[in-house]
């Protein structure tokens, strides 16, 4: 990060997180102009009074000690708030007015495979690219912050090497799910490693969490299991950098799953 920031032109500035201890250390030893953003520690650009509801996030934007106004993102979770204030810090430092910052953030609809909602009609199907334990934990935490509905996480481990090195960390990443469905590893072109399989992740979740976990084999096995187990009101989140998105697409496009879902939607979402 230091080498990256050293490339700043003389009139440029860097934007760094005040909440990350490693990145924040740059502020004390670095000669370039830096703008900070944060939630937990004092910063130039801050979010206060954060509120999560129905997969949105609202907060007050503070710029150098002054409240500019409130913003509501169409995205859940604290990590999306952090991303938003990082973008706001860039814009505000460049002289862009708050009204434009607010409009830009509130109109943002997200990108493909980042908490991408495929269906929200009685039951909800979400697809997310998260494949590292930290990403998985952040995505599920964002969902849990926004709802008390049952969350079923469908996880496709990505690469044999990553599973080999990080299976213990995966065991601690699913606490915010109610059920975890684990598929076979997506190799991404890697040669299989002896004794490395999805069971390592399943066993780690058993050891580290009280969450129910199901090992289902290939993606077709995951689809069959979900169709037999999922209930109206459930939130299904597919996670992984491989082709697990096929599970989300299959469930979202299955018109035989609860034809009465439209009538149920109001009651499910309002409790």
PDB file of C-alpha atoms in Angstrom:
ATOM      1  CA  UNK A   1       0.000   0.000   0.000  1.00  0.00           C
ATOM      2  CA  UNK A   2       2.843   2.361   0.746  1.00  0.00           C
ATOM      3  CA  UNK A   3       4.420   1.695  -2.655  1.00  0.00           C
ATOM      4  CA  UNK A   4       1.048   2.291  -4.295  1.00  0.00           C
ATOM      5  CA  UNK A   5       0.524   5.611  -2.497  1.00  0.00           C
ATOM      6  CA  UNK A   6       4.037   6.758  -3.356  1.00  0.00           C
ATOM      7  CA  UNK A   7       2.887   6.961  -6.977  1.00  0.00           C
ATOM      8  CA  UNK A   8       0.547   9.850  -6.126  1.00  0.00           C
ATOM      9  CA  UNK A   9       1.223  13.017  -8.152  1.00  0.00           C
ATOM     10  CA  UNK A  10       2.112  16.190  -6.273  1.00  0.00           C
ATOM     11  CA  UNK A  11      -1.474  17.459  -6.349  1.00  0.00           C
ATOM     12  CA  UNK A  12      -3.014  14.073  -5.573  1.00  0.00           C
ATOM     13  CA  UNK A  13      -4.277  12.608  -2.314  1.00  0.00           C
ATOM     14  CA  UNK A  14      -4.768   9.141  -0.885  1.00  0.00           C
ATOM     15  CA  UNK A  15      -7.911   7.853   0.837  1.00  0.00           C
ATOM     16  CA  UNK A  16      -7.367   5.331   3.631  1.00  0.00           C
ATOM     17  CA  UNK A  17      -9.410   3.610   6.314  1.00  0.00           C
ATOM     18  CA  UNK A  18      -9.041   4.883   9.852  1.00  0.00           C
ATOM     19  CA  UNK A  19     -10.596   1.630  11.096  1.00  0.00           C
ATOM     20  CA  UNK A  20      -7.879  -0.637   9.702  1.00  0.00           C
ATOM     21  CA  UNK A  21      -4.866  -0.695  12.015  1.00  0.00           C
ATOM     22  CA  UNK A  22      -2.404  -1.687   9.297  1.00  0.00           C
ATOM     23  CA  UNK A  23      -3.529   0.925   6.786  1.00  0.00           C
ATOM     24  CA  UNK A  24      -3.900   3.626   9.440  1.00  0.00           C
ATOM     25  CA  UNK A  25      -0.205   3.318  10.292  1.00  0.00           C
ATOM     26  CA  UNK A  26       0.581   4.909   6.953  1.00  0.00           C
ATOM     27  CA  UNK A  27      -0.780   8.213   8.193  1.00  0.00           C
ATOM     28  CA  UNK A  28       2.027   8.721  10.671  1.00  0.00           C
ATOM     29  CA  UNK A  29       4.937   7.918   8.377  1.00  0.00           C
ATOM     30  CA  UNK A  30       3.764   8.966   4.948  1.00  0.00           C
ATOM     31  CA  UNK A  31       4.471  12.342   3.377  1.00  0.00           C
ATOM     32  CA  UNK A  32       1.613  12.483   0.860  1.00  0.00           C
ATOM     33  CA  UNK A  33      -1.777  14.125   1.586  1.00  0.00           C
ATOM     34  CA  UNK A  34      -4.173  11.561   3.014  1.00  0.00           C
ATOM     35  CA  UNK A  35      -7.934  11.648   3.612  1.00  0.00           C
ATOM     36  CA  UNK A  36      -9.370   9.194   6.124  1.00  0.00           C
ATOM     37  CA  UNK A  37     -12.742   7.497   6.383  1.00  0.00           C
ATOM     38  CA  UNK A  38     -14.146   5.335   9.148  1.00  0.00           C
ATOM     39  CA  UNK A  39     -16.941   4.202  11.399  1.00  0.00           C
ATOM     40  CA  UNK A  40     -15.212   3.239  14.632  1.00  0.00           C
ATOM     41  CA  UNK A  41     -12.283   5.685  14.773  1.00  0.00           C
ATOM     42  CA  UNK A  42     -12.140   9.465  14.214  1.00  0.00           C
ATOM     43  CA  UNK A  43     -11.791  10.268  10.515  1.00  0.00           C
ATOM     44  CA  UNK A  44     -12.334  13.023   7.943  1.00  0.00           C
ATOM     45  CA  UNK A  45     -15.371  11.214   6.534  1.00  0.00           C
ATOM     46  CA  UNK A  46     -17.546   9.216   8.918  1.00  0.00           C
ATOM     47  CA  UNK A  47     -20.855   7.382   9.105  1.00  0.00           C
ATOM     48  CA  UNK A  48     -22.900   7.780  12.272  1.00  0.00           C
ATOM     49  CA  UNK A  49     -26.334   6.556  13.402  1.00  0.00           C
ATOM     50  CA  UNK A  50     -26.135   3.518  11.121  1.00  0.00           C
ATOM     51  CA  UNK A  51     -29.405   1.634  10.717  1.00  0.00           C
ATOM     52  CA  UNK A  52     -30.037  -1.564   8.748  1.00  0.00           C
ATOM     53  CA  UNK A  53     -33.532  -2.530   7.668  1.00  0.00           C
ATOM     54  CA  UNK A  54     -35.009  -4.729   4.911  1.00  0.00           C
ATOM     55  CA  UNK A  55     -31.669  -4.979   3.082  1.00  0.00           C
ATOM     56  CA  UNK A  56     -30.996  -1.265   3.065  1.00  0.00           C
ATOM     57  CA  UNK A  57     -28.515   0.761   5.138  1.00  0.00           C
ATOM     58  CA  UNK A  58     -29.091   4.302   6.381  1.00  0.00           C
ATOM     59  CA  UNK A  59     -26.561   6.599   8.032  1.00  0.00           C
ATOM     60  CA  UNK A  60     -25.619  10.216   8.689  1.00  0.00           C
ATOM     61  CA  UNK A  61     -22.615  11.402   6.668  1.00  0.00           C
ATOM     62  CA  UNK A  62     -20.113  13.444   8.682  1.00  0.00           C
ATOM     63  CA  UNK A  63     -17.434  15.449   6.854  1.00  0.00           C
ATOM     64  CA  UNK A  64     -14.656  16.897   9.005  1.00  0.00           C
ATOM     65  CA  UNK A  65     -16.879  17.149  12.039  1.00  0.00           C
ATOM     66  CA  UNK A  66     -19.966  18.522  10.283  1.00  0.00           C
ATOM     67  CA  UNK A  67     -23.104  16.527   9.583  1.00  0.00           C
ATOM     68  CA  UNK A  68     -24.004  16.914   5.905  1.00  0.00           C
ATOM     69  CA  UNK A  69     -27.191  14.847   5.887  1.00  0.00           C
ATOM     70  CA  UNK A  70     -28.583  11.311   5.771  1.00  0.00           C
ATOM     71  CA  UNK A  71     -28.065   8.668   3.088  1.00  0.00           C
ATOM     72  CA  UNK A  72     -29.923   5.408   2.437  1.00  0.00           C
ATOM     73  CA  UNK A  73     -28.137   2.732   0.425  1.00  0.00           C
ATOM     74  CA  UNK A  74     -29.964   0.009  -1.458  1.00  0.00           C
ATOM     75  CA  UNK A  75     -27.420  -2.433  -0.062  1.00  0.00           C
ATOM     76  CA  UNK A  76     -27.154  -4.161   3.314  1.00  0.00           C
ATOM     77  CA  UNK A  77     -24.364  -4.382   5.833  1.00  0.00           C
ATOM     78  CA  UNK A  78     -21.675  -2.359   7.497  1.00  0.00           C
ATOM     79  CA  UNK A  79     -19.114  -3.154   4.809  1.00  0.00           C
ATOM     80  CA  UNK A  80     -21.289  -1.446   2.211  1.00  0.00           C
ATOM     81  CA  UNK A  81     -21.505   1.612   4.467  1.00  0.00           C
ATOM     82  CA  UNK A  82     -17.710   1.605   4.668  1.00  0.00           C
ATOM     83  CA  UNK A  83     -17.467   1.404   0.880  1.00  0.00           C
ATOM     84  CA  UNK A  84     -19.949   4.269   0.566  1.00  0.00           C
ATOM     85  CA  UNK A  85     -18.081   6.641   2.876  1.00  0.00           C
ATOM     86  CA  UNK A  86     -14.811   5.828   1.089  1.00  0.00           C
ATOM     87  CA  UNK A  87     -16.422   6.928  -2.173  1.00  0.00           C
ATOM     88  CA  UNK A  88     -17.928   9.962  -0.445  1.00  0.00           C
ATOM     89  CA  UNK A  89     -14.509  10.951   0.906  1.00  0.00           C
ATOM     90  CA  UNK A  90     -13.073  11.003  -2.614  1.00  0.00           C
ATOM     91  CA  UNK A  91     -15.974  13.051  -3.962  1.00  0.00           C
ATOM     92  CA  UNK A  92     -16.079  15.561  -1.125  1.00  0.00           C
ATOM     93  CA  UNK A  93     -12.323  16.133  -1.208  1.00  0.00           C
ATOM     94  CA  UNK A  94     -12.644  16.846  -4.931  1.00  0.00           C
ATOM     95  CA  UNK A  95     -15.263  19.500  -4.171  1.00  0.00           C
ATOM     96  CA  UNK A  96     -18.370  17.626  -5.273  1.00  0.00           C
ATOM     97  CA  UNK A  97     -21.434  18.821  -3.339  1.00  0.00           C
ATOM     98  CA  UNK A  98     -23.294  16.682  -0.837  1.00  0.00           C
ATOM     99  CA  UNK A  99     -26.504  16.627  -2.903  1.00  0.00           C
ATOM    100  CA  UNK A 100     -24.644  14.947  -5.772  1.00  0.00           C
ATOM    101  CA  UNK A 101     -22.866  12.542  -3.411  1.00  0.00           C
ATOM    102  CA  UNK A 102     -26.180  11.581  -1.841  1.00  0.00           C
ATOM    103  CA  UNK A 103     -27.860  11.107  -5.226  1.00  0.00           C
ATOM    104  CA  UNK A 104     -25.024   8.983  -6.571  1.00  0.00           C
ATOM    105  CA  UNK A 105     -24.936   6.675  -3.566  1.00  0.00           C
ATOM    106  CA  UNK A 106     -28.693   6.322  -3.260  1.00  0.00           C
ATOM    107  CA  UNK A 107     -29.106   5.540  -6.965  1.00  0.00           C
ATOM    108  CA  UNK A 108     -26.371   2.906  -6.939  1.00  0.00           C
ATOM    109  CA  UNK A 109     -27.818  -0.545  -7.682  1.00  0.00           C
ATOM    110  CA  UNK A 110     -24.772  -2.707  -7.091  1.00  0.00           C
ATOM    111  CA  UNK A 111     -22.902  -4.977  -9.502  1.00  0.00           C
ATOM    112  CA  UNK A 112     -23.302  -8.516 -10.738  1.00  0.00           C
ATOM    113  CA  UNK A 113     -22.729 -11.205  -8.117  1.00  0.00           C
ATOM    114  CA  UNK A 114     -22.403  -8.815  -5.182  1.00  0.00           C
ATOM    115  CA  UNK A 115     -25.514  -9.499  -3.092  1.00  0.00           C
ATOM    116  CA  UNK A 116     -27.385  -9.751  -6.383  1.00  0.00           C
ATOM    117  CA  UNK A 117     -31.063 -10.465  -5.734  1.00  0.00           C
ATOM    118  CA  UNK A 118     -32.441 -12.962  -8.250  1.00  0.00           C
ATOM    119  CA  UNK A 119     -35.854 -13.310  -6.637  1.00  0.00           C
ATOM    120  CA  UNK A 120     -37.731 -11.705  -3.764  1.00  0.00           C
ATOM    121  CA  UNK A 121     -41.260 -13.026  -3.850  1.00  0.00           C
ATOM    122  CA  UNK A 122     -42.260 -15.015  -0.780  1.00  0.00           C
ATOM    123  CA  UNK A 123     -38.748 -16.401  -0.594  1.00  0.00           C
ATOM    124  CA  UNK A 124     -35.532 -14.600  -1.512  1.00  0.00           C
ATOM    125  CA  UNK A 125     -32.638 -15.836  -3.674  1.00  0.00           C
ATOM    126  CA  UNK A 126     -29.360 -13.914  -3.524  1.00  0.00           C
ATOM    127  CA  UNK A 127     -26.099 -14.625  -5.351  1.00  0.00           C
ATOM    128  CA  UNK A 128     -22.727 -13.369  -4.148  1.00  0.00           C
ATOM    129  CA  UNK A 129     -19.152 -13.789  -5.361  1.00  0.00           C
ATOM    130  CA  UNK A 130     -17.752 -14.140  -1.813  1.00  0.00           C
ATOM    131  CA  UNK A 131     -15.253 -17.006  -1.704  1.00  0.00           C
ATOM    132  CA  UNK A 132     -12.691 -15.953   0.942  1.00  0.00           C
ATOM    133  CA  UNK A 133     -13.674 -16.502   4.610  1.00  0.00           C
ATOM    134  CA  UNK A 134     -13.615 -12.764   5.348  1.00  0.00           C
ATOM    135  CA  UNK A 135     -15.915 -12.052   2.391  1.00  0.00           C
ATOM    136  CA  UNK A 136     -18.271 -14.894   3.302  1.00  0.00           C
ATOM    137  CA  UNK A 137     -18.529 -13.650   6.876  1.00  0.00           C
ATOM    138  CA  UNK A 138     -19.169 -10.057   5.735  1.00  0.00           C
ATOM    139  CA  UNK A 139     -21.906 -11.081   3.292  1.00  0.00           C
ATOM    140  CA  UNK A 140     -23.751 -13.226   5.819  1.00  0.00           C
ATOM    141  CA  UNK A 141     -23.339 -10.601   8.529  1.00  0.00           C
ATOM    142  CA  UNK A 142     -24.883  -8.022   6.200  1.00  0.00           C
ATOM    143  CA  UNK A 143     -27.855 -10.300   5.593  1.00  0.00           C
ATOM    144  CA  UNK A 144     -28.313 -11.040   9.288  1.00  0.00           C
ATOM    145  CA  UNK A 145     -28.179  -7.337  10.179  1.00  0.00           C
ATOM    146  CA  UNK A 146     -31.170  -6.780   7.907  1.00  0.00           C
ATOM    147  CA  UNK A 147     -33.475  -9.670   8.780  1.00  0.00           C
ATOM    148  CA  UNK A 148     -34.437 -12.348  11.280  1.00  0.00           C
ATOM    149  CA  UNK A 149     -35.638 -14.712   8.527  1.00  0.00           C
ATOM    150  CA  UNK A 150     -34.013 -18.121   8.083  1.00  0.00           C
ATOM    151  CA  UNK A 151     -30.809 -17.856   6.043  1.00  0.00           C
ATOM    152  CA  UNK A 152     -29.597 -20.838   4.016  1.00  0.00           C
ATOM    153  CA  UNK A 153     -26.038 -20.347   2.743  1.00  0.00           C
ATOM    154  CA  UNK A 154     -25.012 -22.444  -0.257  1.00  0.00           C
ATOM    155  CA  UNK A 155     -21.214 -22.465  -0.402  1.00  0.00           C
ATOM    156  CA  UNK A 156     -19.088 -23.768  -3.260  1.00  0.00           C
ATOM    157  CA  UNK A 157     -15.430 -23.903  -2.116  1.00  0.00           C
ATOM    158  CA  UNK A 158     -13.166 -22.319  -4.748  1.00  0.00           C
ATOM    159  CA  UNK A 159      -9.845 -23.988  -5.585  1.00  0.00           C
ATOM    160  CA  UNK A 160      -8.124 -26.874  -3.844  1.00  0.00           C
ATOM    161  CA  UNK A 161      -5.270 -24.685  -2.608  1.00  0.00           C
ATOM    162  CA  UNK A 162      -7.602 -22.180  -0.956  1.00  0.00           C
ATOM    163  CA  UNK A 163      -9.578 -24.964   0.698  1.00  0.00           C
ATOM    164  CA  UNK A 164      -6.353 -26.582   1.895  1.00  0.00           C
ATOM    165  CA  UNK A 165      -5.001 -23.425   3.506  1.00  0.00           C
ATOM    166  CA  UNK A 166      -8.225 -21.811   4.762  1.00  0.00           C
ATOM    167  CA  UNK A 167     -10.626 -24.604   5.727  1.00  0.00           C
ATOM    168  CA  UNK A 168     -10.277 -23.769   9.426  1.00  0.00           C
ATOM    169  CA  UNK A 169     -11.144 -20.114   8.759  1.00  0.00           C
ATOM    170  CA  UNK A 170     -14.181 -21.188   6.742  1.00  0.00           C
ATOM    171  CA  UNK A 171     -15.429 -23.006   9.819  1.00  0.00           C
ATOM    172  CA  UNK A 172     -15.761 -19.645  11.595  1.00  0.00           C
ATOM    173  CA  UNK A 173     -17.319 -17.715   8.693  1.00  0.00           C
ATOM    174  CA  UNK A 174     -20.894 -19.056   8.705  1.00  0.00           C
ATOM    175  CA  UNK A 175     -22.185 -18.134  12.172  1.00  0.00           C
ATOM    176  CA  UNK A 176     -24.859 -15.826  10.750  1.00  0.00           C
ATOM    177  CA  UNK A 177     -26.438 -18.571   8.650  1.00  0.00           C
ATOM    178  CA  UNK A 178     -29.056 -20.975   9.963  1.00  0.00           C
ATOM    179  CA  UNK A 179     -28.128 -23.766   7.547  1.00  0.00           C
ATOM    180  CA  UNK A 180     -25.003 -24.176   5.414  1.00  0.00           C
ATOM    181  CA  UNK A 181     -25.094 -26.296   2.262  1.00  0.00           C
ATOM    182  CA  UNK A 182     -21.589 -27.191   1.011  1.00  0.00           C
ATOM    183  CA  UNK A 183     -20.997 -28.397  -2.549  1.00  0.00           C
ATOM    184  CA  UNK A 184     -17.991 -30.003  -4.207  1.00  0.00           C
ATOM    185  CA  UNK A 185     -14.902 -27.839  -4.758  1.00  0.00           C
ATOM    186  CA  UNK A 186     -14.766 -25.731  -7.916  1.00  0.00           C
ATOM    187  CA  UNK A 187     -11.256 -26.450  -9.174  1.00  0.00           C
ATOM    188  CA  UNK A 188     -10.776 -23.325 -11.366  1.00  0.00           C
ATOM    189  CA  UNK A 189      -8.338 -25.412 -13.403  1.00  0.00           C
ATOM    190  CA  UNK A 190      -6.254 -26.620 -10.464  1.00  0.00           C
ATOM    191  CA  UNK A 191      -5.054 -30.200 -10.153  1.00  0.00           C
ATOM    192  CA  UNK A 192      -6.785 -31.917  -7.200  1.00  0.00           C
ATOM    193  CA  UNK A 193      -4.759 -32.203  -4.004  1.00  0.00           C
ATOM    194  CA  UNK A 194      -4.819 -35.512  -2.158  1.00  0.00           C
ATOM    195  CA  UNK A 195      -7.214 -35.513   0.835  1.00  0.00           C
ATOM    196  CA  UNK A 196      -8.457 -31.990   0.049  1.00  0.00           C
ATOM    197  CA  UNK A 197     -12.200 -31.963  -0.513  1.00  0.00           C
ATOM    198  CA  UNK A 198     -15.302 -30.100   0.636  1.00  0.00           C
ATOM    199  CA  UNK A 199     -15.482 -32.360   3.710  1.00  0.00           C
ATOM    200  CA  UNK A 200     -12.653 -30.277   5.209  1.00  0.00           C
ATOM    201  CA  UNK A 201     -14.953 -27.260   5.216  1.00  0.00           C
ATOM    202  CA  UNK A 202     -17.903 -29.277   6.527  1.00  0.00           C
ATOM    203  CA  UNK A 203     -15.837 -30.721   9.382  1.00  0.00           C
ATOM    204  CA  UNK A 204     -14.464 -27.300  10.260  1.00  0.00           C
ATOM    205  CA  UNK A 205     -17.972 -25.818  10.476  1.00  0.00           C
ATOM    206  CA  UNK A 206     -18.978 -28.713  12.746  1.00  0.00           C
ATOM    207  CA  UNK A 207     -16.013 -28.006  15.036  1.00  0.00           C
ATOM    208  CA  UNK A 208     -16.250 -24.239  15.126  1.00  0.00           C
ATOM    209  CA  UNK A 209     -19.955 -23.465  14.862  1.00  0.00           C
ATOM    210  CA  UNK A 210     -23.331 -24.702  15.997  1.00  0.00           C
ATOM    211  CA  UNK A 211     -24.772 -24.141  12.520  1.00  0.00           C
ATOM    212  CA  UNK A 212     -26.443 -27.054  10.754  1.00  0.00           C
ATOM    213  CA  UNK A 213     -24.364 -28.088   7.739  1.00  0.00           C
ATOM    214  CA  UNK A 214     -25.222 -30.350   4.802  1.00  0.00           C
ATOM    215  CA  UNK A 215     -22.741 -31.810   2.286  1.00  0.00           C
ATOM    216  CA  UNK A 216     -24.588 -32.275  -1.025  1.00  0.00           C
ATOM    217  CA  UNK A 217     -22.012 -33.099  -3.713  1.00  0.00           C
ATOM    218  CA  UNK A 218     -22.430 -31.366  -7.059  1.00  0.00           C
ATOM    219  CA  UNK A 219     -24.630 -28.365  -7.891  1.00  0.00           C
ATOM    220  CA  UNK A 220     -27.500 -30.577  -9.032  1.00  0.00           C
ATOM    221  CA  UNK A 221     -27.416 -32.186  -5.598  1.00  0.00           C
ATOM    222  CA  UNK A 222     -27.608 -28.740  -4.016  1.00  0.00           C
ATOM    223  CA  UNK A 223     -30.608 -27.812  -6.161  1.00  0.00           C
ATOM    224  CA  UNK A 224     -32.425 -31.047  -5.282  1.00  0.00           C
ATOM    225  CA  UNK A 225     -31.738 -30.571  -1.564  1.00  0.00           C
ATOM    226  CA  UNK A 226     -32.932 -26.973  -1.591  1.00  0.00           C
ATOM    227  CA  UNK A 227     -36.127 -27.754  -3.474  1.00  0.00           C
ATOM    228  CA  UNK A 228     -37.009 -30.378  -0.881  1.00  0.00           C
ATOM    229  CA  UNK A 229     -36.095 -28.311   2.188  1.00  0.00           C
ATOM    230  CA  UNK A 230     -36.611 -24.605   1.525  1.00  0.00           C
ATOM    231  CA  UNK A 231     -39.732 -22.908   2.900  1.00  0.00           C
ATOM    232  CA  UNK A 232     -41.584 -19.671   2.153  1.00  0.00           C
ATOM    233  CA  UNK A 233     -39.818 -16.804   3.897  1.00  0.00           C
ATOM    234  CA  UNK A 234     -36.348 -18.365   3.604  1.00  0.00           C
ATOM    235  CA  UNK A 235     -33.390 -16.436   2.225  1.00  0.00           C
ATOM    236  CA  UNK A 236     -31.065 -18.524   0.068  1.00  0.00           C
ATOM    237  CA  UNK A 237     -27.609 -17.036  -0.498  1.00  0.00           C
ATOM    238  CA  UNK A 238     -25.287 -18.747  -2.962  1.00  0.00           C
ATOM    239  CA  UNK A 239     -21.614 -18.021  -2.275  1.00  0.00           C
ATOM    240  CA  UNK A 240     -18.501 -18.702  -4.326  1.00  0.00           C
ATOM    241  CA  UNK A 241     -16.361 -17.604  -7.256  1.00  0.00           C
ATOM    242  CA  UNK A 242     -17.207 -20.614  -9.427  1.00  0.00           C
ATOM    243  CA  UNK A 243     -20.451 -21.566 -11.152  1.00  0.00           C
ATOM    244  CA  UNK A 244     -22.597 -21.777  -8.009  1.00  0.00           C
ATOM    245  CA  UNK A 245     -24.650 -18.948  -9.481  1.00  0.00           C
ATOM    246  CA  UNK A 246     -26.398 -21.714 -11.458  1.00  0.00           C
ATOM    247  CA  UNK A 247     -28.094 -22.760  -8.214  1.00  0.00           C
ATOM    248  CA  UNK A 248     -29.497 -19.261  -7.693  1.00  0.00           C
ATOM    249  CA  UNK A 249     -30.690 -19.045 -11.292  1.00  0.00           C
ATOM    250  CA  UNK A 250     -32.378 -22.457 -11.103  1.00  0.00           C
ATOM    251  CA  UNK A 251     -34.284 -21.695  -7.910  1.00  0.00           C
ATOM    252  CA  UNK A 252     -35.269 -18.198  -8.978  1.00  0.00           C
ATOM    253  CA  UNK A 253     -36.578 -19.482 -12.279  1.00  0.00           C
ATOM    254  CA  UNK A 254     -38.543 -22.440 -10.895  1.00  0.00           C
ATOM    255  CA  UNK A 255     -42.203 -21.465 -11.235  1.00  0.00           C
ATOM    256  CA  UNK A 256     -43.342 -24.617  -9.422  1.00  0.00           C
ATOM    257  CA  UNK A 257     -41.922 -23.416  -6.106  1.00  0.00           C
ATOM    258  CA  UNK A 258     -44.926 -22.016  -4.208  1.00  0.00           C
ATOM    259  CA  UNK A 259     -47.218 -20.532  -6.855  1.00  0.00           C
ATOM    260  CA  UNK A 260     -48.934 -18.780  -3.969  1.00  0.00           C
ATOM    261  CA  UNK A 261     -45.708 -16.875  -3.154  1.00  0.00           C
ATOM    262  CA  UNK A 262     -47.117 -13.551  -4.372  1.00  0.00           C
ATOM    263  CA  UNK A 263     -49.869 -13.737  -1.764  1.00  0.00           C
ATOM    264  CA  UNK A 264     -47.363 -14.731   0.910  1.00  0.00           C
ATOM    265  CA  UNK A 265     -44.867 -11.974   0.150  1.00  0.00           C
ATOM    266  CA  UNK A 266     -46.587  -9.245   2.146  1.00  0.00           C
ATOM    267  CA  UNK A 267     -47.053 -11.436   5.199  1.00  0.00           C
ATOM    268  CA  UNK A 268     -43.489 -12.793   5.107  1.00  0.00           C
ATOM    269  CA  UNK A 269     -41.858  -9.388   4.744  1.00  0.00           C
ATOM    270  CA  UNK A 270     -43.959  -7.793   7.453  1.00  0.00           C
ATOM    271  CA  UNK A 271     -43.824 -10.756   9.835  1.00  0.00           C
TER     272      UNK A 271
END
